PDB file of C-alpha atoms in Angstrom:
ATOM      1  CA  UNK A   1      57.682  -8.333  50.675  1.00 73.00           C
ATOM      2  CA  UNK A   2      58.813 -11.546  50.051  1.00 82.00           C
ATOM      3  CA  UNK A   3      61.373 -11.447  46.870  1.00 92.00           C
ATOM      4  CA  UNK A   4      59.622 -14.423  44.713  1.00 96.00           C
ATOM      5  CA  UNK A   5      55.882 -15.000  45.064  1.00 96.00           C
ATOM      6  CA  UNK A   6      54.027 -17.972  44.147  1.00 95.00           C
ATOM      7  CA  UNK A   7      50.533 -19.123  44.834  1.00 85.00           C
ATOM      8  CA  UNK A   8      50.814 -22.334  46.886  1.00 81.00           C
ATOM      9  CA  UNK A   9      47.638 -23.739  45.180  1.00 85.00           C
ATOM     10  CA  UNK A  10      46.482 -26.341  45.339  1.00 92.00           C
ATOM     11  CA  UNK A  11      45.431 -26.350  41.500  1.00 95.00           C
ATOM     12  CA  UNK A  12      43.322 -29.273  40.246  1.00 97.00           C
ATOM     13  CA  UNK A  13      42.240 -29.757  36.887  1.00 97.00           C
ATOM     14  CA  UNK A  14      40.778 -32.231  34.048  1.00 97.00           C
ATOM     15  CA  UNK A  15      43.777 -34.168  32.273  1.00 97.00           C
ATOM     16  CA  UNK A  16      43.900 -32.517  28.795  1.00 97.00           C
ATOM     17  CA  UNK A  17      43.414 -29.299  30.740  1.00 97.00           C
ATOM     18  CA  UNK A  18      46.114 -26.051  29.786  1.00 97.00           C
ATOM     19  CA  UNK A  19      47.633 -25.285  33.208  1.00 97.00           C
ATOM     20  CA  UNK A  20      48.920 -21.829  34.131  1.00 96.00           C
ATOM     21  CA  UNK A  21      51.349 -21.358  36.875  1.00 97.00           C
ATOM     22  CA  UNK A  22      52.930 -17.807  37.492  1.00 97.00           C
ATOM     23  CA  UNK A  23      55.471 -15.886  39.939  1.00 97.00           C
ATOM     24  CA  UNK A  24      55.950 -12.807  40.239  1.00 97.00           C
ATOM     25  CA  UNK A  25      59.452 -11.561  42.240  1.00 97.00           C
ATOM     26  CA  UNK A  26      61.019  -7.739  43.332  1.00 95.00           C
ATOM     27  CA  UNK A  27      64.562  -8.067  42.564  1.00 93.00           C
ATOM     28  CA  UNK A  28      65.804  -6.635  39.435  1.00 92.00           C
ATOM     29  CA  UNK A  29      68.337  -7.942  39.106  1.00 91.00           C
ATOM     30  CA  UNK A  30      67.247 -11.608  38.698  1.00 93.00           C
ATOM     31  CA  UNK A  31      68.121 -12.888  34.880  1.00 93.00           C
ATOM     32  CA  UNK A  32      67.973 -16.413  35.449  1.00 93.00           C
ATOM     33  CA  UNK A  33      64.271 -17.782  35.569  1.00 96.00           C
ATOM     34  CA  UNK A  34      64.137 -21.739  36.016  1.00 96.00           C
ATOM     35  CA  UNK A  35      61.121 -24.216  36.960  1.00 98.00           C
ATOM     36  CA  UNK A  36      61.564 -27.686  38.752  1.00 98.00           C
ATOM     37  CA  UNK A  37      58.943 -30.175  39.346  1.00 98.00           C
ATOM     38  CA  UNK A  38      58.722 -31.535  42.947  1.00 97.00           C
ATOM     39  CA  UNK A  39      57.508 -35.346  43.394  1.00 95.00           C
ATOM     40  CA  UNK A  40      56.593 -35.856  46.359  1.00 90.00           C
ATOM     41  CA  UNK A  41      59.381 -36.776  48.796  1.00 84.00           C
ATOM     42  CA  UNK A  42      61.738 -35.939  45.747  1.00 91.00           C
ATOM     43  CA  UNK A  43      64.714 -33.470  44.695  1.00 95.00           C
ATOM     44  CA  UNK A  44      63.770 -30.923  42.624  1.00 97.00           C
ATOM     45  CA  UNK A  45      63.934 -32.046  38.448  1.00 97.00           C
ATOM     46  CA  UNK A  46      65.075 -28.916  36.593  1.00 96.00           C
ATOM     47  CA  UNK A  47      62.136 -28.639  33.731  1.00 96.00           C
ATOM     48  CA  UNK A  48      63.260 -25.182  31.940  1.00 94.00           C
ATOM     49  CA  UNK A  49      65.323 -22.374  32.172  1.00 94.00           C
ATOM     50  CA  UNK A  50      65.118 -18.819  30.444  1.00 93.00           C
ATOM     51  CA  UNK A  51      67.923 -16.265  30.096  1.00 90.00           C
ATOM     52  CA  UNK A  52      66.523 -12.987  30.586  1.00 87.00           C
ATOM     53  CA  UNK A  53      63.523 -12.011  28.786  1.00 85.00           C
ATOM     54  CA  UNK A  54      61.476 -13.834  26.660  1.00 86.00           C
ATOM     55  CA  UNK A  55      59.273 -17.432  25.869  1.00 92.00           C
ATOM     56  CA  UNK A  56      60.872 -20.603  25.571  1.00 94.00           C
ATOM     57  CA  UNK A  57      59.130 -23.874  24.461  1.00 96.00           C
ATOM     58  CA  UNK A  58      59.955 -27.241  25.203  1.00 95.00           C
ATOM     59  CA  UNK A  59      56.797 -30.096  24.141  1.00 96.00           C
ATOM     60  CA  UNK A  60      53.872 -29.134  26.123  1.00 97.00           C
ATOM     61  CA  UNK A  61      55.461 -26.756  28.046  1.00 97.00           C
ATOM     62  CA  UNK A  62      56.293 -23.161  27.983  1.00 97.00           C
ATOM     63  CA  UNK A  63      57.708 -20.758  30.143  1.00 97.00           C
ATOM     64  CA  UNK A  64      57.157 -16.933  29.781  1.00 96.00           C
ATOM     65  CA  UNK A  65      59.160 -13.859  31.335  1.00 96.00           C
ATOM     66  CA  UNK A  66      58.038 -10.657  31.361  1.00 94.00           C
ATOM     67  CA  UNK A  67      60.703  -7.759  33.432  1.00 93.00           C
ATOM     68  CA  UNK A  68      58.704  -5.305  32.492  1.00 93.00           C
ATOM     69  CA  UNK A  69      55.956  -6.400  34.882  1.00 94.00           C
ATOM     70  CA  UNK A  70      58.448  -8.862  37.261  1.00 95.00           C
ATOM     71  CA  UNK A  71      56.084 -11.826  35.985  1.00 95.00           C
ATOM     72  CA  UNK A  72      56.803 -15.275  35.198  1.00 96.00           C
ATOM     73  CA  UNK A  73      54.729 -18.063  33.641  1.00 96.00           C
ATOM     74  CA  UNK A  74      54.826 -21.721  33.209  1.00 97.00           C
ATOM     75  CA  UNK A  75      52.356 -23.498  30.468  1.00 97.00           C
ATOM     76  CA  UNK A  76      51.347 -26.883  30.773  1.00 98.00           C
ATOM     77  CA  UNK A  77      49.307 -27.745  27.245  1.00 98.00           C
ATOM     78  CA  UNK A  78      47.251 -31.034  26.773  1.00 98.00           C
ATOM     79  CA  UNK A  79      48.381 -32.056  30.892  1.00 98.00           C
ATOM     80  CA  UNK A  80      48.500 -35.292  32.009  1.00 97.00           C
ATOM     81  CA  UNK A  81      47.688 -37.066  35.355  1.00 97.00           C
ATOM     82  CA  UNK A  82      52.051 -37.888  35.419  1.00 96.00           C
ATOM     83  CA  UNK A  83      52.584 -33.802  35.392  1.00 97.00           C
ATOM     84  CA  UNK A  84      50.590 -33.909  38.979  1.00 97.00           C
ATOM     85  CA  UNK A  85      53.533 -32.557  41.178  1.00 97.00           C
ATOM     86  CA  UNK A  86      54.572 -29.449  43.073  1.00 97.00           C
ATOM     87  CA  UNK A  87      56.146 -26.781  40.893  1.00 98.00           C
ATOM     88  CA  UNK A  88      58.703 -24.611  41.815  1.00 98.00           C
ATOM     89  CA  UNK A  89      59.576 -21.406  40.428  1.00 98.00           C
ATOM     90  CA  UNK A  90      63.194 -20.127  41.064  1.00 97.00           C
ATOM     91  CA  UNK A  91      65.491 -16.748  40.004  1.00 96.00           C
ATOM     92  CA  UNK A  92      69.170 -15.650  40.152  1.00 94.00           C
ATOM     93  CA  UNK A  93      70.734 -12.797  39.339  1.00 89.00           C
ATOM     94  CA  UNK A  94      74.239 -13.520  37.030  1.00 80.00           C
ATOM     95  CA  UNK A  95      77.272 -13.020  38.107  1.00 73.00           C
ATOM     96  CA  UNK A  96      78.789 -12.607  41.730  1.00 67.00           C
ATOM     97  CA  UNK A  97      75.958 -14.557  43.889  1.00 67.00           C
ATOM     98  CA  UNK A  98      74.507 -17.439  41.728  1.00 82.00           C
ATOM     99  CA  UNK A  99      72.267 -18.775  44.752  1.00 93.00           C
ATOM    100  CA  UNK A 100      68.707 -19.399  43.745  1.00 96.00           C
ATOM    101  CA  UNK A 101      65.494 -17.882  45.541  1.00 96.00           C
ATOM    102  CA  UNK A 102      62.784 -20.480  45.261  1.00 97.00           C
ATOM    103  CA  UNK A 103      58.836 -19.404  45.613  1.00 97.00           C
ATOM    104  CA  UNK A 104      56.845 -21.484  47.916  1.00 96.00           C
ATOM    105  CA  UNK A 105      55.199 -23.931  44.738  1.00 96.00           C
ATOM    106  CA  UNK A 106      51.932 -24.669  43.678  1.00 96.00           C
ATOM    107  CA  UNK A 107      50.815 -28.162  43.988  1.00 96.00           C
ATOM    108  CA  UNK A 108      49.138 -29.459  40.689  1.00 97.00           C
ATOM    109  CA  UNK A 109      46.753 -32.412  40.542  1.00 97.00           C
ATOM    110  CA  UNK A 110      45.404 -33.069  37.307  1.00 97.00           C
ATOM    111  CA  UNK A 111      42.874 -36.035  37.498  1.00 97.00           C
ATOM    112  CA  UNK A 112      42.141 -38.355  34.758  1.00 95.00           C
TER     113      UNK A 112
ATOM    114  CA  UNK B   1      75.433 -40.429  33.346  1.00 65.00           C
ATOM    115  CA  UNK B   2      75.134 -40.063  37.050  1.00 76.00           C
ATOM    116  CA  UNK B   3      73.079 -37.307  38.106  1.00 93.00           C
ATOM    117  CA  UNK B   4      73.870 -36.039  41.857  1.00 97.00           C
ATOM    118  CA  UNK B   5      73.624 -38.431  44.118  1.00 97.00           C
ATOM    119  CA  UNK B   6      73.112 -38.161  48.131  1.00 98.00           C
ATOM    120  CA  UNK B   7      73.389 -40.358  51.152  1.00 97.00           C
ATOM    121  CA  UNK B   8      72.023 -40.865  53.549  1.00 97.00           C
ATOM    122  CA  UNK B   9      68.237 -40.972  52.286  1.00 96.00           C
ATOM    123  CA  UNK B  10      66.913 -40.566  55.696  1.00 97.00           C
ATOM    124  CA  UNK B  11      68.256 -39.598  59.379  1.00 96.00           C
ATOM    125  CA  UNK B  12      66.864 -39.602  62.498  1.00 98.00           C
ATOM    126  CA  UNK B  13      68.510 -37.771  65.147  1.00 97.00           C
ATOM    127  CA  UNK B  14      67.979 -36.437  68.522  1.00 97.00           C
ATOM    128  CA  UNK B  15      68.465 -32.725  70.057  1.00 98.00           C
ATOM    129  CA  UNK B  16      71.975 -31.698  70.345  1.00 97.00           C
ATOM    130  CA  UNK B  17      73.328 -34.421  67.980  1.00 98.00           C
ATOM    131  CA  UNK B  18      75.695 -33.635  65.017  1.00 98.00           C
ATOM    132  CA  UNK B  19      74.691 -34.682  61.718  1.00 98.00           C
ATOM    133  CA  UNK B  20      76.892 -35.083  58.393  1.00 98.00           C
ATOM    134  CA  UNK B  21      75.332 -35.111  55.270  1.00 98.00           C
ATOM    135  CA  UNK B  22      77.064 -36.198  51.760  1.00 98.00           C
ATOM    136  CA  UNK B  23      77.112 -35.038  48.126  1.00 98.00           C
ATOM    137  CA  UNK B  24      78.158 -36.349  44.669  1.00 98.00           C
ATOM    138  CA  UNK B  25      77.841 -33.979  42.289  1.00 97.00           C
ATOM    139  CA  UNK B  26      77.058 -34.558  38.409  1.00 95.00           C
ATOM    140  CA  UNK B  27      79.674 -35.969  36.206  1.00 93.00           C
ATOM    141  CA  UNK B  28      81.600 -32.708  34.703  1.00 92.00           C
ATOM    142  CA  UNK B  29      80.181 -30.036  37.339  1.00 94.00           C
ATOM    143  CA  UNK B  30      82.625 -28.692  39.908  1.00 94.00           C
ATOM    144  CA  UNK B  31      80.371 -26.838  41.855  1.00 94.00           C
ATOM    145  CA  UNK B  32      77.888 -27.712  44.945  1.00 96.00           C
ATOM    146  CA  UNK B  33      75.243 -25.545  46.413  1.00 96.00           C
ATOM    147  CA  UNK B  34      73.116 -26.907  49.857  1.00 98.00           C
ATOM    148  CA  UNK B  35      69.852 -26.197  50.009  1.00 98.00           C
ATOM    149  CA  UNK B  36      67.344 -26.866  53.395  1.00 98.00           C
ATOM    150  CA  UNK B  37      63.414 -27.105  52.817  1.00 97.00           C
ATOM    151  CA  UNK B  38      61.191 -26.990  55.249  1.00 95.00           C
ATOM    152  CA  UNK B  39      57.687 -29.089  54.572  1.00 92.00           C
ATOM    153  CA  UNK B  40      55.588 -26.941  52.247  1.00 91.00           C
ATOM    154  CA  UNK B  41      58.173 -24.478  51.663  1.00 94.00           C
ATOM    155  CA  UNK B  42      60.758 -23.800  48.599  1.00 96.00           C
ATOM    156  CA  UNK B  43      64.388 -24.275  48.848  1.00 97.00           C
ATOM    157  CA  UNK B  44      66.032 -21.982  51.033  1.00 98.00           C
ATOM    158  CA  UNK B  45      70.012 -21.730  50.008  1.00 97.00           C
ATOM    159  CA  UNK B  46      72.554 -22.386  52.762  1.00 98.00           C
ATOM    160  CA  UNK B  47      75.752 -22.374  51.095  1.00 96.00           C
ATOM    161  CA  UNK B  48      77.673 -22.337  47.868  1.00 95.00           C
ATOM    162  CA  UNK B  49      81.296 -24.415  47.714  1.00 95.00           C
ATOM    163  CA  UNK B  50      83.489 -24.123  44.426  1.00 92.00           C
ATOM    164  CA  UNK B  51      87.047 -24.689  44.009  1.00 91.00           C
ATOM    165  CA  UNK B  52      86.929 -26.484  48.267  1.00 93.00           C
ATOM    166  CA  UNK B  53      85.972 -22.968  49.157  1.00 94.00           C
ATOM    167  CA  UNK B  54      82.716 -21.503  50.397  1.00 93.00           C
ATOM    168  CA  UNK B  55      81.972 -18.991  48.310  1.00 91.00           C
ATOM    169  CA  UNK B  56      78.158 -17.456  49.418  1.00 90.00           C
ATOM    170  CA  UNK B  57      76.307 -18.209  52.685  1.00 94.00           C
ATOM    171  CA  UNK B  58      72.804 -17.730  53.565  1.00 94.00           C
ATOM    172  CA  UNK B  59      71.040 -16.631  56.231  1.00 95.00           C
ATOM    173  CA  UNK B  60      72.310 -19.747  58.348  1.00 97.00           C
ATOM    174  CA  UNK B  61      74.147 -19.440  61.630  1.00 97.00           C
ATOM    175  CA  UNK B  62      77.313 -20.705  61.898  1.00 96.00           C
ATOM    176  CA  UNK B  63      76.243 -24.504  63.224  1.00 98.00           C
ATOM    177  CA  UNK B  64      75.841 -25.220  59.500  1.00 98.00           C
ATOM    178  CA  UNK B  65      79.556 -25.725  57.960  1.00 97.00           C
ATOM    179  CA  UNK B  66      80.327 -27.630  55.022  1.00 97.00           C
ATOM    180  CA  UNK B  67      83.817 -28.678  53.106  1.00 97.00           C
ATOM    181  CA  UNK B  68      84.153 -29.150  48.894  1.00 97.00           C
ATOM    182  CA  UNK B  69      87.010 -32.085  48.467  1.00 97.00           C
ATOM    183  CA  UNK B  70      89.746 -32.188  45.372  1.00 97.00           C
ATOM    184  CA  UNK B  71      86.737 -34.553  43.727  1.00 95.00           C
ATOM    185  CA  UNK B  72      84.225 -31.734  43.806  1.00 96.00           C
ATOM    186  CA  UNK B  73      81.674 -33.892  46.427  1.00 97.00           C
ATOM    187  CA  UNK B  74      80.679 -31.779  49.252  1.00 98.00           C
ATOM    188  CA  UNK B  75      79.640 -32.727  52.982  1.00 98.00           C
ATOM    189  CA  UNK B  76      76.797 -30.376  54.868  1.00 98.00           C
ATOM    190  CA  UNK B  77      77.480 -30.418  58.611  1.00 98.00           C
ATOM    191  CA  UNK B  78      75.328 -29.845  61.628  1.00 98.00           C
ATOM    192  CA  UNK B  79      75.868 -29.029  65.093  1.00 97.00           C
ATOM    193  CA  UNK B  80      73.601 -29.003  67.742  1.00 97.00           C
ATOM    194  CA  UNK B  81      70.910 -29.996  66.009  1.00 98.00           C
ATOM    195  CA  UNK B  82      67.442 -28.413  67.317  1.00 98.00           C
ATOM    196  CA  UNK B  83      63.931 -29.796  66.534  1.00 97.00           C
ATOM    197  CA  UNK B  84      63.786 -27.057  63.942  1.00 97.00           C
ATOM    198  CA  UNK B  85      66.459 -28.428  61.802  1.00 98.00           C
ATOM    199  CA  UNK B  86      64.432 -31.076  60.391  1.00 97.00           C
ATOM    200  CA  UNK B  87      64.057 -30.802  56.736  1.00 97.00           C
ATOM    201  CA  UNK B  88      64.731 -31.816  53.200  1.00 97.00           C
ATOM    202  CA  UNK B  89      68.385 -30.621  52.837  1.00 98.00           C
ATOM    203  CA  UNK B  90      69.188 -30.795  49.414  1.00 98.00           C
ATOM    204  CA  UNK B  91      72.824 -30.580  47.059  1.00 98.00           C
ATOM    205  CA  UNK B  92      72.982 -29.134  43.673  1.00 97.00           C
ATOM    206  CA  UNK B  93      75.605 -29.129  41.459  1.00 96.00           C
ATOM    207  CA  UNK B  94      76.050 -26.711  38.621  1.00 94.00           C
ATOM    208  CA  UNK B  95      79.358 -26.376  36.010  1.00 90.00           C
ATOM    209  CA  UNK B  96      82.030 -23.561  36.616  1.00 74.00           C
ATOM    210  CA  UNK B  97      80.748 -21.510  33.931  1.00 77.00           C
ATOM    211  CA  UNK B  98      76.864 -21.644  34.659  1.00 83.00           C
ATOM    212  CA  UNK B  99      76.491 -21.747  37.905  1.00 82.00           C
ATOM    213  CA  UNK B 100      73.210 -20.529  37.476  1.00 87.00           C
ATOM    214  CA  UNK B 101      71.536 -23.644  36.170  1.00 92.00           C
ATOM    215  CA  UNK B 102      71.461 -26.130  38.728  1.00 95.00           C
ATOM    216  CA  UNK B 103      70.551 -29.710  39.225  1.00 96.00           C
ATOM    217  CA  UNK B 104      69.275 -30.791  42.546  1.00 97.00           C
ATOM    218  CA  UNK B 105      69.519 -34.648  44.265  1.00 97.00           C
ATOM    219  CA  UNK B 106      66.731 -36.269  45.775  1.00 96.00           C
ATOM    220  CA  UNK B 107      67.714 -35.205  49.269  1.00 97.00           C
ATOM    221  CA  UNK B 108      67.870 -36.107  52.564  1.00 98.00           C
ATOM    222  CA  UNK B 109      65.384 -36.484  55.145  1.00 97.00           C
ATOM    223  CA  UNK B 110      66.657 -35.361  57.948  1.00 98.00           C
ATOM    224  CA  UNK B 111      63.961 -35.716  61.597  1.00 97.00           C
ATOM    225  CA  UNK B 112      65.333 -34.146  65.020  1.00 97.00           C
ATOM    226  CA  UNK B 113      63.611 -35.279  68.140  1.00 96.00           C
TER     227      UNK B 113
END
């Protein structure tokens, strides 16, 4: 079992659409929970990041962690053809080894 | 404020060959963490450099080695390069205290032949 899991996709949808993107992971451990959005050809742009537990909002987007279940989410409310991209989930535990473990991505089109 | 920056954008390089890769990290981190990804993978972490030491490693054999200067920037070496190597190999820099939260380059493309 891979240690994060993330449905490659690909997810298409109508712009104004409320997109869902989830990962679950194994590890315990793991207290940092981050998203990046992938362009294509691109680095990685760090969107959000949660601390343990909990929701976080940011504008249209929100991001969701549940330890109990080992479940992560990522809304995307009122999307736009611009938030067409892959999306990356990643998690680190804190303290001692601060690498990140990265699930695959979905890629999301969302067409005008 | 500069964000990390990384040259070259693209190599091309042949079986066997020795590539160097460069890093700049973000004004105010000291930190650098190399990442490789493969097409339609995520990030997979090869090393983590922090005060011009290496201070994690990934599952990466030893013809990956890398050196952190006195100006935090970081180089990502490879010998003997095999066809395999070719990737995305992307730097991400990250502050002393929250080296957690970490902001990525735009990579280099790097093709073995």
């Amino acid at each position: 079992q891979k240690e994060v899991e993330q449905d490659p996709g690909p997810l298409s949808v109508p712009e104004g659409a409320i997109v869902s993107l989830n990962c679950t992971y194994s590890n315990s451990a793991f207290q940092y929970f981050m998203w990046y959005r992938q362009y294509s050809r691109k680095g990685p742009e760090l969107l959000m990041y949660t601390y343990s537990s909990g929701n976080k909002e940011d504008g249209r987007f929100t991001a969701q962690v549940d330890k109990s279940s080992k479940y992560i989410s990522l809304f995307i409310r009122d999307s736009q053809p611009s938030d067409s991209a892959t999306y990356l989930c990643a998690m680190s535990v804190q303290g001692g080894s601060e690498k990140l473990v990265f699930g695959k991505g979905t890629k999301l089109t969302v067409n005008p | 404020d500069a964000g990390v920056t990384q040259s070259p954008t693209h190599l091309i390089k042949t079986r066997g060959q020795q590539v160097t890769l460069r890093c700049s990290p973000k004004s105010g981190h000291d930190t650098v963490s190399w990442y490789q990804q493969a097409l339609g993978q995520g990030p997979q972490f090869i090393f983590q450099y922090y005060e011009e030491e290496e201070r994690q490693r990934g599952n990466f054999p030893d013809r990956f080695s890398g050196h952190q200067f006195p100006n935090y920037s970081s180089e990502l070496n490879v010998n003997a390069l095999l066809l395999g190597d070719s990737a995305l190999y992307l730097c991400a820099s990250s502050s002393g205290t929250t080296k957690n939260i970490q902001y990525f380059g735009a990579g280099t493309r790097l093709s073995v032949l």
